[in-house]
Coordinates of C-alpha atoms and ligand atoms in Angstrom, one line a residue:
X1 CA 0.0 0.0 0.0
X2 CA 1.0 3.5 -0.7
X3 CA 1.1 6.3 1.9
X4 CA -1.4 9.3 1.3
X5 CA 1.1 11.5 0.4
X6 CA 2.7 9.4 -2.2
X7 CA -1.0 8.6 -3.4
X8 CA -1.5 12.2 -4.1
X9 CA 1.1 12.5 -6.3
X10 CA 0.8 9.0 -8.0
X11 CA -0.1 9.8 -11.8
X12 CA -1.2 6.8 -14.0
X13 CA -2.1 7.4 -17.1
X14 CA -5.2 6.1 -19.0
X15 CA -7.6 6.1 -21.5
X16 CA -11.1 6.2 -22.9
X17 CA -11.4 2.9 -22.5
X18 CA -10.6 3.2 -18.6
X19 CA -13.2 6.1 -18.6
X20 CA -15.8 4.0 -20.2
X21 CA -15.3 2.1 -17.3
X22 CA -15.6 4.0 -14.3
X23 CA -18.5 5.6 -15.8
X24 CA -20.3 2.0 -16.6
X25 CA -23.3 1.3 -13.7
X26 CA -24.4 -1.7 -15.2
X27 CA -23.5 -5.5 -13.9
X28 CA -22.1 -6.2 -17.5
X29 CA -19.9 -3.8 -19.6
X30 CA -19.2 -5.2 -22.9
X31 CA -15.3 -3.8 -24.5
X32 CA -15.3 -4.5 -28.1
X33 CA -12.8 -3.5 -30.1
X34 CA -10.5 -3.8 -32.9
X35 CA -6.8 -4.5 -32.1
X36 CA -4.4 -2.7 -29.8
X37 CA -7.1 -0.5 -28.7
X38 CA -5.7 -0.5 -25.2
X39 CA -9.0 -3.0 -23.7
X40 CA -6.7 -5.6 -21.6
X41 CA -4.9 -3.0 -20.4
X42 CA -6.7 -0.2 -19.4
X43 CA -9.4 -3.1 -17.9
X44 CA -7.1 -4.4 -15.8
X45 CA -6.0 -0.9 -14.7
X46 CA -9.5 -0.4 -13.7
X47 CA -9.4 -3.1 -11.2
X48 CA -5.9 -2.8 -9.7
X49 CA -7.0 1.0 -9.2
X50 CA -10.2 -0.1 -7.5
X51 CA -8.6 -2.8 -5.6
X52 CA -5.3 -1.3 -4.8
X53 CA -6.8 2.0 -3.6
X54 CA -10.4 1.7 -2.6
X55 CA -11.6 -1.9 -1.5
X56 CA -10.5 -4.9 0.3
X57 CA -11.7 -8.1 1.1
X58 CA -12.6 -8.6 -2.4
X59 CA -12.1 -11.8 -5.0
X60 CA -11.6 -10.6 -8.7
X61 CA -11.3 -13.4 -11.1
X62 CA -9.1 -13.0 -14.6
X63 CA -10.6 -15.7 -16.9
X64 CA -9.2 -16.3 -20.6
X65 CA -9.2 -19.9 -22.7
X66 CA -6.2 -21.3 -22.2
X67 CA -3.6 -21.1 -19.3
X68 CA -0.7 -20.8 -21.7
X69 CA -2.2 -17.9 -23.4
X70 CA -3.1 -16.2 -19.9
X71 CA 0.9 -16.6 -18.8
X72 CA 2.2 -15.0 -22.0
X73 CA -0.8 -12.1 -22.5
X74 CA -3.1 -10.7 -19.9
X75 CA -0.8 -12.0 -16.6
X76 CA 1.9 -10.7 -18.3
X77 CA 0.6 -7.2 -18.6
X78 CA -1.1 -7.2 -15.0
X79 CA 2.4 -7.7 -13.5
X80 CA 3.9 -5.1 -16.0
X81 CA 1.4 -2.6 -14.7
X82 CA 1.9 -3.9 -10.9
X83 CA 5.4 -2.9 -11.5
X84 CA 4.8 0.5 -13.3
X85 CA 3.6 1.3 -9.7
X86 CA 5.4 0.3 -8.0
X87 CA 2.6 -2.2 -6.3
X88 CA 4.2 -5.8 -7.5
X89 CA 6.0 -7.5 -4.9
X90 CA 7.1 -11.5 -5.7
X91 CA 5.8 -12.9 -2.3
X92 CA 2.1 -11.5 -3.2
X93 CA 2.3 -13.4 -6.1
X94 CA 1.5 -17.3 -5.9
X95 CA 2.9 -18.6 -9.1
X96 CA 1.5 -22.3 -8.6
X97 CA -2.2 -21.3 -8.3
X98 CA -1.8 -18.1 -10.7
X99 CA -3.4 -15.7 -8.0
X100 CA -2.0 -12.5 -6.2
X101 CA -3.0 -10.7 -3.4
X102 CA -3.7 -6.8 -3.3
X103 CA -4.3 -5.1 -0.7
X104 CA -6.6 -7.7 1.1
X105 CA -8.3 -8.7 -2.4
X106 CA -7.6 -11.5 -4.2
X107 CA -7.0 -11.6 -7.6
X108 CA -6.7 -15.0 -9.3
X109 CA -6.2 -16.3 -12.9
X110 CA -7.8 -19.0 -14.3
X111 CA -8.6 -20.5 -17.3
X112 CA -11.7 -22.3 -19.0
X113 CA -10.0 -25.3 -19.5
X114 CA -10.3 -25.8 -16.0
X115 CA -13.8 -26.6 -15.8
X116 CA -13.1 -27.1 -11.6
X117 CA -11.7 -23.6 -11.3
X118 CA -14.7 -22.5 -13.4
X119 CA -17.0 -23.7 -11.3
X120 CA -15.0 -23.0 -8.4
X121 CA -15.0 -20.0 -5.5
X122 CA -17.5 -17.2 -6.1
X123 CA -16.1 -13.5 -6.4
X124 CA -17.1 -10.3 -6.6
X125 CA -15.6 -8.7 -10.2
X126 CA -14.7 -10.7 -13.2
X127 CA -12.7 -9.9 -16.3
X128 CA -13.1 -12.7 -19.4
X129 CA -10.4 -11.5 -21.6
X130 CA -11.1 -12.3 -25.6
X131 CA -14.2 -13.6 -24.3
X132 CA -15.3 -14.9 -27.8
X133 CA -13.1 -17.7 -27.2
X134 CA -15.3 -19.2 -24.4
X135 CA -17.7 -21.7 -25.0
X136 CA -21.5 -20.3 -23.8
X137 CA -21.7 -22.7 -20.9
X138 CA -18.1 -21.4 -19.6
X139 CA -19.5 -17.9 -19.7
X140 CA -22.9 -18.9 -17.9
X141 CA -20.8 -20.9 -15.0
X142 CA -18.3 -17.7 -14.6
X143 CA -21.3 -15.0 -14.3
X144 CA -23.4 -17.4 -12.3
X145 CA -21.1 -16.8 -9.5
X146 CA -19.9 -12.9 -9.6
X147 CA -21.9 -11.0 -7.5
X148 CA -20.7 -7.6 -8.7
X149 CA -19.1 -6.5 -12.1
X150 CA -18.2 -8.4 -15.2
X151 CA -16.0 -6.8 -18.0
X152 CA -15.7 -8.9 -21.5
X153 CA -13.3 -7.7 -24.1
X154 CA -12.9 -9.2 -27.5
X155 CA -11.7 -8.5 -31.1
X156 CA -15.1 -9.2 -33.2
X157 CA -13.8 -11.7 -35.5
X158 CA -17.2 -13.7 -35.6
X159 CA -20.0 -12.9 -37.4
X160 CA -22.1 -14.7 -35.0
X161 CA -21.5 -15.5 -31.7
X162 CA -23.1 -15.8 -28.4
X163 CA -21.9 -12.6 -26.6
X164 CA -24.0 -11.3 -29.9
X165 CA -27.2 -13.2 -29.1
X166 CA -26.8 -13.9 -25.5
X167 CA -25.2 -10.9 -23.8
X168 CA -25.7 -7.9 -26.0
X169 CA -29.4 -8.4 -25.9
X170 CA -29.4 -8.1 -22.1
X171 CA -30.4 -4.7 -20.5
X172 CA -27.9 -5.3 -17.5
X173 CA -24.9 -4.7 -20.5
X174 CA -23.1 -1.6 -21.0
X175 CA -21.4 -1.6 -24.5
X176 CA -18.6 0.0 -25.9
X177 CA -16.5 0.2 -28.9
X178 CA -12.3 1.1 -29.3
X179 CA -9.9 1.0 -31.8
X180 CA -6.1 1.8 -31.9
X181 CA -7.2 5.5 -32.3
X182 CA -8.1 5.7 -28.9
X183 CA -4.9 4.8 -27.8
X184 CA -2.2 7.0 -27.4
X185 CA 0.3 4.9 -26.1
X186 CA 1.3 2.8 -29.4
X187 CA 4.2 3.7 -31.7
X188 CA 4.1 5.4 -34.8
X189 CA 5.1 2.2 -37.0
X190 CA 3.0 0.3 -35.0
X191 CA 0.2 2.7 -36.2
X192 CA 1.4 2.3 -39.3
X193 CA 1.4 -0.9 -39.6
X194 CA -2.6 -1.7 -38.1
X195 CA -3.4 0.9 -41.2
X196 CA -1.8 -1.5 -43.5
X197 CA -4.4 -3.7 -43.3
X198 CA -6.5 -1.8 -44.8
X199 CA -5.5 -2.1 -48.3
X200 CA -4.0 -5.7 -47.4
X201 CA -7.0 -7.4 -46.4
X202 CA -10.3 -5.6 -46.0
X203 CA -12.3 -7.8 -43.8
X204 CA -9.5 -8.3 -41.5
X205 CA -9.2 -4.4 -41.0
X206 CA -13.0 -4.2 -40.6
X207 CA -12.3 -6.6 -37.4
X208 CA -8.4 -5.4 -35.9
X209 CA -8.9 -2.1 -37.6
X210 CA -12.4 -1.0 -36.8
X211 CA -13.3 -3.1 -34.2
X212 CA -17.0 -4.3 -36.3
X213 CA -18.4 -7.6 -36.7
X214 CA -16.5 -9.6 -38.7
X215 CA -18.3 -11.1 -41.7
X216 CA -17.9 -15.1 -42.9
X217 CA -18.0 -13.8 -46.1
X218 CA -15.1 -15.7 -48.4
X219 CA -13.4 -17.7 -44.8
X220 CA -11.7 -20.9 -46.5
X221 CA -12.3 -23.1 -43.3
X222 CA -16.2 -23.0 -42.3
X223 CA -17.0 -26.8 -41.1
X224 CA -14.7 -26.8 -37.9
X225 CA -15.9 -27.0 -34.5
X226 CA -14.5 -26.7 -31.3
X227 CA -13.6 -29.6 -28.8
X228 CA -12.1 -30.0 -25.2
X229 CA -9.5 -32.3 -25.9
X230 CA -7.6 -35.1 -28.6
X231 CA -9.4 -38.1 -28.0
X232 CA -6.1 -39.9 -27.4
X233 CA -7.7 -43.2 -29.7
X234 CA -6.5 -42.5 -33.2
X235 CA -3.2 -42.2 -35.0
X236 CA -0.8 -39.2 -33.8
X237 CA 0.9 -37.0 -36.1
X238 CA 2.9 -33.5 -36.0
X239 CA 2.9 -30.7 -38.5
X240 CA 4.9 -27.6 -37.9
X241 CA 5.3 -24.3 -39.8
X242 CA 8.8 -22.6 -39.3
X243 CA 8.3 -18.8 -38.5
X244 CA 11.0 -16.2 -37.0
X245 CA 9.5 -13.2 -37.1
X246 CA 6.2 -14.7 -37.8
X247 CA 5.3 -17.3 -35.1
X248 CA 6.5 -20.9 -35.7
X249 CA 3.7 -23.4 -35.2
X250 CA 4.1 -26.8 -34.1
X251 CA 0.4 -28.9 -34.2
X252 CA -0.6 -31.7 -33.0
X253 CA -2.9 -33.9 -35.7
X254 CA -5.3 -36.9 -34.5
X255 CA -6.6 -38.6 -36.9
X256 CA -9.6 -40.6 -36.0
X257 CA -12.1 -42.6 -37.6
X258 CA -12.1 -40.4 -40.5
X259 CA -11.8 -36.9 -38.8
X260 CA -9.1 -34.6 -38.2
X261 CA -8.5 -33.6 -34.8
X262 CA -6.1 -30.7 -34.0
X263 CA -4.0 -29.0 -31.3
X264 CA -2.5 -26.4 -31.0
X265 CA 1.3 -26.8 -29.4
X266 CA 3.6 -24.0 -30.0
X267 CA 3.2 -20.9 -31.8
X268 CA 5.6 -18.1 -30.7
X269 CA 8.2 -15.9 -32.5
X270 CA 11.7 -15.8 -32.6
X271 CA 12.5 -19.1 -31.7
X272 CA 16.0 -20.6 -32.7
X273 CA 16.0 -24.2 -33.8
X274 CA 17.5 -24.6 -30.0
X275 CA 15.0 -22.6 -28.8
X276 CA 12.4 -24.8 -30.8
X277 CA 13.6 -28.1 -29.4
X278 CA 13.3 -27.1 -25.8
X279 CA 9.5 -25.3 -25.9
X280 CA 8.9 -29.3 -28.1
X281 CA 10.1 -30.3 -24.7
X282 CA 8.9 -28.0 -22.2
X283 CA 5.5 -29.0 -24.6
X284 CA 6.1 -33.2 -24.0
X285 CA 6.4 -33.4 -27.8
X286 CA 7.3 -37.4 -28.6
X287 CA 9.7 -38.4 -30.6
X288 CA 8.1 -41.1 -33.3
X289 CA 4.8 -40.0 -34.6
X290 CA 5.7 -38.4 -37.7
X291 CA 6.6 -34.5 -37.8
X292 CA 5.7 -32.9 -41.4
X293 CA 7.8 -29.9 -41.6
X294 CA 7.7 -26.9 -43.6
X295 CA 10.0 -28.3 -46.7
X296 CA 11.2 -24.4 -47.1
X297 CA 13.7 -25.0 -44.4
X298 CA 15.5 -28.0 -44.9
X299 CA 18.2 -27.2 -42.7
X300 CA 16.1 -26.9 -39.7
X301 CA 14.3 -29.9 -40.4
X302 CA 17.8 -31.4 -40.3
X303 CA 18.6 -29.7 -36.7
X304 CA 15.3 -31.4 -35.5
X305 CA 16.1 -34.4 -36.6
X306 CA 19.2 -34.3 -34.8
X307 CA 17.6 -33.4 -31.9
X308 CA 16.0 -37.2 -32.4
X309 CA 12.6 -35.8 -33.6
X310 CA 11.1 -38.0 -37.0
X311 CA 11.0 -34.8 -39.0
X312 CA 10.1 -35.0 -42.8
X313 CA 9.4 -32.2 -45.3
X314 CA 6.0 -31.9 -46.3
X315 CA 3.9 -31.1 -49.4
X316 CA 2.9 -27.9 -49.3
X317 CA 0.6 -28.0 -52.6
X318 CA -1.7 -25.5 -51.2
X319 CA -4.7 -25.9 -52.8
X320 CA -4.8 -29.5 -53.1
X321 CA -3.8 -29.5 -49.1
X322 CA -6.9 -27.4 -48.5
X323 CA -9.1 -29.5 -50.4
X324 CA -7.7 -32.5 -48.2
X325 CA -8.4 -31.0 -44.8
X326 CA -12.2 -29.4 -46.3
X327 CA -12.8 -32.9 -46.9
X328 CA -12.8 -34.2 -43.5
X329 CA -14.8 -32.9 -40.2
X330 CA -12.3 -30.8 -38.0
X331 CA -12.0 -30.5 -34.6
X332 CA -9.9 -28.0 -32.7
X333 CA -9.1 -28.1 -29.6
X334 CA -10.4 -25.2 -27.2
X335 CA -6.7 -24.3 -26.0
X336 CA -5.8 -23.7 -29.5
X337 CA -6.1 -19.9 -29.1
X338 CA -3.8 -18.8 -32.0
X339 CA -5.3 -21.5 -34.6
X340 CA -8.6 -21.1 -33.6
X341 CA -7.7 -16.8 -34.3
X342 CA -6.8 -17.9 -37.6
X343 CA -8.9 -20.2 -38.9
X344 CA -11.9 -17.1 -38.1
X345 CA -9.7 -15.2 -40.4
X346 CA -8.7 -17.4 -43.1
X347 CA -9.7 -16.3 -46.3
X348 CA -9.9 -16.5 -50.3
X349 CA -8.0 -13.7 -51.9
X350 CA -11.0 -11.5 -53.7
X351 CA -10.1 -9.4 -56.1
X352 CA -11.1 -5.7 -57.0
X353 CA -14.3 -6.5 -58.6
X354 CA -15.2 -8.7 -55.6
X355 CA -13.9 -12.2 -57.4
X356 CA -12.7 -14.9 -55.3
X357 CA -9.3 -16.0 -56.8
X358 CA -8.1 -19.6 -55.8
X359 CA -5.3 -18.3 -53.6
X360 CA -5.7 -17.8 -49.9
X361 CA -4.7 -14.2 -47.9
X362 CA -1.0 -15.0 -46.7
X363 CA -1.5 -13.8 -43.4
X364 CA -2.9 -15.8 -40.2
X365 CA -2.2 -19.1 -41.4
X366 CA 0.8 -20.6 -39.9
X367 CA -1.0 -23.1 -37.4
X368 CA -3.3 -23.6 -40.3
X369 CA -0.4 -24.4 -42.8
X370 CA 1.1 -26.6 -40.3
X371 CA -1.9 -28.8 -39.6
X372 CA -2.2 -28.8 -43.5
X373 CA 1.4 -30.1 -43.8
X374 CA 0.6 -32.7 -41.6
X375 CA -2.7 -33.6 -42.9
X376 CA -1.9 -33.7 -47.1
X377 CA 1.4 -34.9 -47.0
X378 CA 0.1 -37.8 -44.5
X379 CA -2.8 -38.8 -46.6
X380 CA -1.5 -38.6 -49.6
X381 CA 1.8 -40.2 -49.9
X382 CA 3.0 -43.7 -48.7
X383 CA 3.3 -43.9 -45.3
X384 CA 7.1 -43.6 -43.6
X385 CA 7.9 -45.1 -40.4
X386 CA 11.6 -44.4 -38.2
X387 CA 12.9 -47.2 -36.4
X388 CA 14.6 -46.1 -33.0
X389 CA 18.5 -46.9 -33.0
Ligands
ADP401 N1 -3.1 3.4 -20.0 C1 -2.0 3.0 -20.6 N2 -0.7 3.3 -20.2 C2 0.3 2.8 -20.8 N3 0.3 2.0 -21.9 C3 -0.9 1.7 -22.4 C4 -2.1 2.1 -21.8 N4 -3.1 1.6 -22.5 C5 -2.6 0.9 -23.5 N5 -1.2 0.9 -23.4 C6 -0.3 0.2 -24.3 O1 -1.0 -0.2 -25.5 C7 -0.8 -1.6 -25.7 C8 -2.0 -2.2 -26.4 O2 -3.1 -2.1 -25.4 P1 -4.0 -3.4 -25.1 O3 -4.8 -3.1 -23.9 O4 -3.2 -4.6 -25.0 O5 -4.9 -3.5 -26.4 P2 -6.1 -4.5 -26.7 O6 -6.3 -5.4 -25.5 O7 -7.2 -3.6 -27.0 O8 -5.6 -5.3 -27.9 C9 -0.4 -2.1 -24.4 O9 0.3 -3.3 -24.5 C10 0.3 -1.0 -23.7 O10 1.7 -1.1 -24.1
MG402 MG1 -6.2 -7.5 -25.4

């Protein structure tokens, strides 16, 4: 806790978004908005304002999909704020359970993958982050038990969805809109570079530029649904995309009595093949199922290999791969944060008199292109096995 004084002359800096909030009186307040329009952060600022400063004794749950994502994204920036100040202070922070305390309150991160934790303590505030990536029944559980104030942000990638339907429609819901104009805080090339998307792909500016409903208009992968986990019965293979600057993405592929059956496993950045082989670790990747690899890197593939993974370039016939994984139903598992993001955003290149072209918008497809990696190149050539030395 800060003294008075120091209070008094504590200046934090925030936007509409914030102010939105403090003005909302409703049980619900609704934060759409396009991308990098400062939601996650200024929500979070709310509550560690409110909590830090004006109430104790209080439970305020932090809820996204996944618990990887929640480490690398929203937990990361709570901490980052914490720090900005001056509040963070490691022994407050339980790093086993996720949760820190504040001031008497307790602020704890969980996931909706952990249907126990869902359906665990009550609290008073709640914050679903990206809350379109919650199942219906997750969201009904979470709310069920907050007796005060729930915020929901989200990028509006779907063009229908239950927040739509189910929480929109309710006349306890405050609802706002952001985009990257009403924050001040981003860089200029960063500005520059949300802008781009105009021109590059229209409906995908609509969504991260805008911060409107996204439209299914011209998405290559429609028939997918979501699922809680592989079912661990079928055969197991890997595909993986090699990024650097764009995330590499290593996928997990079931295939099961005819259907495809895909997780997410890695999809990060500026990984070294070094760095690679110990997140495939970290991750429990095995070593014989079959990896298809992204046959632009052979060298990498190579590295793997040596690491004592059964890498194998892949065909990456593009359409011909898509036409493979159309043809099967597709299952995705609900951790798969980043594919799940890109399969809503997957499109058909349409030209300037609206055409579709047979080409798809090279952007938001690296999980995608990995599981199709895995998927063509599987089904359609003779099958390899690797004998352990
Ligand atoms: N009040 C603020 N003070 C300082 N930096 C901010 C503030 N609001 C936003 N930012 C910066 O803008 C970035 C993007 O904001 P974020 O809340 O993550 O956007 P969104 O969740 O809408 O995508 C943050 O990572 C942070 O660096
Ligand atoms: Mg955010």
């Amino acid at each position: 806790m800060l003294h008075k004084s120091q209070r008094l002359t504590m200046r934090v800096k925030t936007t509409i978004v914030y102010e939105q909030l403090s003005r909302a009186r409703k049980r619900i307040a609704v934060m759409q908005g396009g991308t990098r329009s400062g939601k996650t952060w200024n929500i979070l600022l709310f509550f560690i304002i409110k909590l830090a400063y004006q109430e104790t004794g209080k439970v305020f749950t932090v809820c996204r999909a996944s618990l990887p994502t929640i480490k690398g994204t929203v937990l990361r920036d709570f901490i980052e704020i914490l720090l900005s100040m001056g509040l963070y202070s490691e022994d407050r922070h339980n790093k086993t359970d996720q949760t820190y305390e504040l001031n008497g309150n307790l602020i704890e991160f969980i996931s909706a993958d952990q249907p126990q934790k869902i359906r665990g303590r009550k609290r008073d505030y709640l914050f679903i982050n990206e809350a379109n990536e919650l199942t219906k029944e997750s969201w009904m559980q979470l709310l069920f038990r907050t007796s005060k104030f729930v915020v929901l942000d989200y990028n509006p990638s779907d063009e229908f969805h239950w927040i739509y339907d189910d929480v929109l429609t309710r006349d306890d819901v405050e609802f706002f809109i952001s985009t990257y104009r009403d924050n001040p805080f981003l860089s200029e090339e960063l500005v520059k570079e949300i802008e781009r998307l105009e021109l590059a792909d229209p409906e995908y500016w609509k969504v991260y530029g805008l911060g409107e409903r996204g439209s299914s208009a011209n998405l290559i992968y429609t028939h997918w649904k979501p699922i809680e986990a592989l079912p661990g019965r079928g055969e197991l293979i890997y595909g993986v995309d090699f990024g650097f600057v764009k995330p590499t993405a290593v996928v997990g592929v079931e295939i099961w009595e005819g259907a495809i059956y895909a997780d997410e496993i890695i999809y990060q950045d500026r990984l070294t093949t070094p760095n690679l082989a110990d997140e495939m670790l970290l991750a429990s990747v095995r070593r014989s199922p079959i990896m298809y690899c992204d046959s632009a890197e052979p060298k990498t593939i190579e590295e793997l290999r040596q690491y004592g993974w059964n890498t194998w370039e892949s065909d990456k016939s593009v359409l011909e791969g898509i036409k493979r994984v159309k043809s099967m139903p597709l299952y995705i598992t609900t951790r798969s944060t980043n594919m799940v993001k890109e399969i809503k955003n997957y499109r058909w290149v349409v030209d300037k008199n609206g055409v579709r072209q047979d080409e798809p918008v090279k952007n938001y497809d690296h999980s995608l292109d990995a599981l199709r990696y895995a998927i063509f190149t599987h089904l359609s050539s003779p099958q390899r096995t690797w004998t352990a030395m």
